mmCIF file of C-alpha atoms in Angstrom:
data_model
loop_
_atom_site.group_PDB
_atom_site.id
_atom_site.type_symbol
_atom_site.label_atom_id
_atom_site.label_comp_id
_atom_site.label_asym_id
_atom_site.label_seq_id
_atom_site.Cartn_x
_atom_site.Cartn_y
_atom_site.Cartn_z
ATOM 1 C CA MET A 1413 -10.093 10.603 9.506
ATOM 2 C CA VAL A 1414 -11.392 7.059 9.391
ATOM 3 C CA LYS A 1415 -13.580 5.891 12.235
ATOM 4 C CA TRP A 1416 -13.006 2.303 13.318
ATOM 5 C CA THR A 1417 -15.386 0.114 15.260
ATOM 6 C CA GLU A 1418 -13.872 -2.201 17.827
ATOM 7 C CA GLU A 1419 -14.907 -5.130 15.609
ATOM 8 C CA GLU A 1420 -12.998 -3.629 12.655
ATOM 9 C CA ARG A 1421 -9.934 -3.085 14.821
ATOM 10 C CA CYS A 1422 -10.063 -6.718 15.923
ATOM 11 C CA ILE A 1423 -10.460 -7.931 12.344
ATOM 12 C CA ILE A 1424 -7.503 -5.878 11.127
ATOM 13 C CA ARG A 1425 -5.292 -7.010 13.998
ATOM 14 C CA GLY A 1426 -6.456 -10.592 13.440
ATOM 15 C CA VAL A 1427 -5.519 -10.512 9.763
ATOM 16 C CA TRP A 1428 -2.207 -8.822 10.498
ATOM 17 C CA GLU A 1429 -1.264 -11.381 13.160
ATOM 18 C CA LYS A 1430 -1.445 -14.079 10.465
ATOM 19 C CA VAL A 1431 0.844 -12.251 8.043
ATOM 20 C CA ASP A 1432 4.379 -13.578 7.851
ATOM 21 C CA ILE A 1433 6.280 -10.454 6.774
ATOM 22 C CA ASP A 1434 9.183 -12.509 5.403
ATOM 23 C CA GLU A 1435 6.946 -14.768 3.318
ATOM 24 C CA VAL A 1436 4.399 -12.238 2.058
ATOM 25 C CA GLY A 1437 6.998 -9.486 1.732
ATOM 26 C CA ALA A 1438 9.108 -11.620 -0.575
ATOM 27 C CA GLN A 1439 6.074 -12.161 -2.843
ATOM 28 C CA LEU A 1440 4.750 -8.611 -2.771
ATOM 29 C CA TRP A 1441 6.872 -6.778 -5.338
ATOM 30 C CA ALA A 1442 7.177 -9.863 -7.515
ATOM 31 C CA ARG A 1443 3.397 -9.898 -7.839
ATOM 32 C CA ALA A 1444 3.255 -6.137 -8.373
ATOM 33 C CA LEU A 1445 5.924 -6.080 -11.091
ATOM 34 C CA ILE A 1446 4.548 -9.087 -12.948
ATOM 35 C CA VAL A 1447 0.952 -7.835 -12.896
ATOM 36 C CA TYR A 1448 1.783 -4.134 -13.372
ATOM 37 C CA PRO A 1449 5.050 -4.126 -15.366
ATOM 38 C CA TRP A 1450 4.972 -0.360 -15.987
ATOM 39 C CA ILE A 1451 5.940 0.257 -12.353
ATOM 40 C CA GLU A 1452 9.354 -1.210 -13.173
ATOM 41 C CA ARG A 1453 10.599 2.312 -13.860
ATOM 42 C CA TYR A 1454 11.074 2.835 -10.101
ATOM 43 C CA PHE A 1455 13.431 -0.124 -9.810
ATOM 44 C CA GLY A 1456 16.351 0.818 -12.051
ATOM 45 C CA THR A 1457 18.873 0.102 -9.299
ATOM 46 C CA PHE A 1458 17.408 -3.308 -8.479
ATOM 47 C CA GLY A 1459 19.162 -5.228 -11.239
ATOM 48 C CA ASP A 1460 17.254 -7.396 -13.694
ATOM 49 C CA THR A 1461 13.511 -6.852 -13.323
ATOM 50 C CA PHE A 1462 12.593 -7.626 -16.924
ATOM 51 C CA THR A 1463 11.572 -11.296 -16.748
ATOM 52 C CA THR A 1464 9.331 -13.211 -14.398
ATOM 53 C CA THR A 1465 12.198 -15.469 -13.328
ATOM 54 C CA ALA A 1466 14.449 -12.498 -12.596
ATOM 55 C CA ILE A 1467 11.710 -10.762 -10.627
ATOM 56 C CA LEU A 1468 10.882 -13.854 -8.578
ATOM 57 C CA ASN A 1469 14.552 -14.362 -7.682
ATOM 58 C CA ASN A 1470 15.468 -10.738 -6.986
ATOM 59 C CA PRO A 1471 16.613 -10.395 -3.351
ATOM 60 C CA LYS A 1472 16.346 -6.586 -3.437
ATOM 61 C CA LEU A 1473 12.662 -6.796 -4.333
ATOM 62 C CA ALA A 1474 12.063 -9.370 -1.591
ATOM 63 C CA ALA A 1475 13.818 -7.109 0.932
ATOM 64 C CA LEU A 1476 11.769 -4.091 -0.177
ATOM 65 C CA GLY A 1477 8.558 -6.102 0.248
ATOM 66 C CA LYS A 1478 9.538 -6.803 3.840
ATOM 67 C CA ILE A 1479 10.218 -3.094 4.382
ATOM 68 C CA VAL A 1480 6.800 -2.188 2.972
ATOM 69 C CA LEU A 1481 5.053 -4.668 5.248
ATOM 70 C CA ALA A 1482 7.052 -3.471 8.251
ATOM 71 C CA ALA A 1483 5.771 0.025 7.425
ATOM 72 C CA LEU A 1484 2.252 -1.403 7.225
ATOM 73 C CA ASP A 1485 2.776 -2.662 10.769
ATOM 74 C CA THR A 1486 3.035 1.025 11.703
ATOM 75 C CA ALA A 1487 -0.481 1.528 10.353
ATOM 76 C CA VAL A 1488 -1.848 -1.386 12.363
ATOM 77 C CA LYS A 1489 -0.353 0.189 15.486
ATOM 78 C CA ASN A 1490 -1.496 3.744 14.622
ATOM 79 C CA MET A 1491 -5.011 3.272 13.294
ATOM 80 C CA ASP A 1492 -6.167 6.599 14.710
ATOM 81 C CA ASN A 1493 -3.347 8.620 13.155
ATOM 82 C CA PHE A 1494 -2.377 7.285 9.726
ATOM 83 C CA LYS A 1495 -1.648 10.740 8.374
ATOM 84 C CA GLY A 1496 0.769 11.513 11.183
ATOM 85 C CA ALA A 1497 2.362 8.081 11.016
ATOM 86 C CA TYR A 1498 2.927 8.329 7.256
ATOM 87 C CA ALA A 1499 3.602 12.056 6.792
ATOM 88 C CA SER A 1500 7.362 11.777 6.301
ATOM 89 C CA LEU A 1501 7.130 8.581 4.246
ATOM 90 C CA SER A 1502 4.526 10.195 1.998
ATOM 91 C CA ARG A 1503 6.767 13.215 1.518
ATOM 92 C CA VAL A 1504 9.775 11.050 0.553
ATOM 93 C CA HIS A 1505 7.704 9.179 -2.028
ATOM 94 C CA TYR A 1506 6.446 12.491 -3.402
ATOM 95 C CA GLU A 1507 9.641 14.550 -3.406
ATOM 96 C CA LYS A 1508 12.427 12.031 -3.950
ATOM 97 C CA ILE A 1509 11.020 8.875 -5.505
ATOM 98 C CA LYS A 1510 8.236 10.663 -7.397
ATOM 99 C CA VAL A 1511 5.850 7.740 -7.176
ATOM 100 C CA ASP A 1512 2.535 8.055 -8.955
ATOM 101 C CA PRO A 1513 0.054 7.850 -6.038
ATOM 102 C CA GLU A 1514 -2.091 5.434 -8.072
ATOM 103 C CA HIS A 1515 0.677 2.894 -7.574
ATOM 104 C CA PHE A 1516 -0.057 2.818 -3.846
ATOM 105 C CA ARG A 1517 -3.524 1.512 -4.706
ATOM 106 C CA LEU A 1518 -2.054 -1.105 -7.036
ATOM 107 C CA LEU A 1519 0.338 -2.238 -4.333
ATOM 108 C CA ALA A 1520 -2.535 -2.413 -1.822
ATOM 109 C CA GLU A 1521 -4.345 -4.755 -4.233
ATOM 110 C CA CYS A 1522 -1.245 -6.954 -4.374
ATOM 111 C CA ILE A 1523 -1.047 -6.980 -0.579
ATOM 112 C CA THR A 1524 -4.681 -8.081 -0.340
ATOM 113 C CA ILE A 1525 -4.201 -10.827 -2.926
ATOM 114 C CA ALA A 1526 -1.020 -12.120 -1.273
ATOM 115 C CA ILE A 1527 -2.790 -12.227 2.081
ATOM 116 C CA ALA A 1528 -5.859 -13.863 0.517
ATOM 117 C CA CYS A 1529 -3.642 -16.603 -0.924
ATOM 118 C CA LYS A 1530 -2.340 -17.264 2.561
ATOM 119 C CA LEU A 1531 -5.586 -16.964 4.537
ATOM 120 C CA LYS A 1532 -7.897 -18.566 1.963
ATOM 121 C CA ALA A 1533 -11.378 -19.045 3.504
ATOM 122 C CA GLU A 1534 -10.439 -17.005 6.583
ATOM 123 C CA LEU A 1535 -10.580 -13.903 4.388
ATOM 124 C CA SER A 1536 -14.384 -13.883 4.285
ATOM 125 C CA PRO A 1537 -16.176 -11.060 2.464
ATOM 126 C CA GLN A 1538 -16.624 -9.183 5.778
ATOM 127 C CA VAL A 1539 -12.965 -9.587 6.690
ATOM 128 C CA GLN A 1540 -11.881 -8.561 3.194
ATOM 129 C CA SER A 1541 -14.136 -5.509 3.300
ATOM 130 C CA THR A 1542 -12.609 -4.372 6.583
ATOM 131 C CA TRP A 1543 -9.064 -5.132 5.417
ATOM 132 C CA GLN A 1544 -9.594 -3.162 2.210
ATOM 133 C CA LYS A 1545 -11.052 -0.236 4.166
ATOM 134 C CA PHE A 1546 -7.850 -0.306 6.212
ATOM 135 C CA LEU A 1547 -5.574 -0.397 3.156
ATOM 136 C CA SER A 1548 -7.609 2.341 1.495
ATOM 137 C CA ALA A 1549 -6.950 4.571 4.499
ATOM 138 C CA VAL A 1550 -3.240 3.740 4.299
ATOM 139 C CA VAL A 1551 -3.198 4.561 0.568
ATOM 140 C CA ASP A 1552 -4.941 7.881 1.255
ATOM 141 C CA SER A 1553 -2.321 8.698 3.893
ATOM 142 C CA MET A 1554 0.549 7.783 1.596
ATOM 143 C CA SER A 1555 -1.004 9.964 -1.125
ATOM 144 C CA MET A 1556 -1.520 13.025 1.071
ATOM 145 C CA SER A 1557 1.608 14.839 -0.134
ATOM 146 C CA TRP A 1558 0.199 14.968 -3.649
ATOM 147 C CA SER A 1559 -3.167 16.326 -2.568
ATOM 148 C CA SER A 1560 -1.524 19.018 -0.461
ATOM 149 C CA GLU A 1561 0.056 20.656 -3.503
ATOM 150 C CA PRO A 1562 -1.642 23.933 -4.577
ATOM 151 C CA LEU A 1563 -2.460 22.658 -8.072
ATOM 152 C CA CYS A 1564 -3.988 19.489 -6.626
ATOM 153 C CA GLN A 1565 -6.028 21.563 -4.174
ATOM 154 C CA PHE A 1566 -7.233 23.739 -7.038
ATOM 155 C CA CYS A 1567 -8.215 20.672 -9.076
ATOM 156 C CA LEU A 1568 -10.046 19.137 -6.118
ATOM 157 C CA GLN A 1569 -11.961 22.380 -5.547
ATOM 158 C CA LEU A 1570 -12.828 22.603 -9.238
ATOM 159 C CA ILE A 1571 -14.070 19.019 -9.306
ATOM 160 C CA SER A 1572 -16.081 19.546 -6.101
ATOM 161 C CA SER A 1573 -17.731 22.644 -7.506
ATOM 162 C CA LYS A 1574 -18.839 20.709 -10.605
ATOM 163 C CA LEU A 1575 -20.567 18.015 -8.541
#
């Protein structure tokens, strides 16, 4: 469980208050698919996602970006219980969508960059550090279904014993 100082909570809420979900959400998956094209495999039902122009003008991707940011709003409101807040969403991404958990980290990078483009100088190194700590905790919570599998637990124990 992540411990948050009151200053960190204020920083995270302050950043989040400046995020326009419609604007940043529309950019989110476009950035992710252009920068990390191998994640396209999850978007077979989204129509043409093979060119930059198609990606930038894809309304399904824009809508999904808004959904992702609305889910991130849940994290802002549940900073003391990410794992509980994301348990069912993590399970769906593990069991049904079969998302590689590394892609959560890639998406978090895209979220940070999209927000940095909007906030510019307001995203100081301290603010960015706190924001990235927040997103890292969200990524860990979204990835928890993978680490709860017996094989994953075995691998984690094996790695820990080697350290």
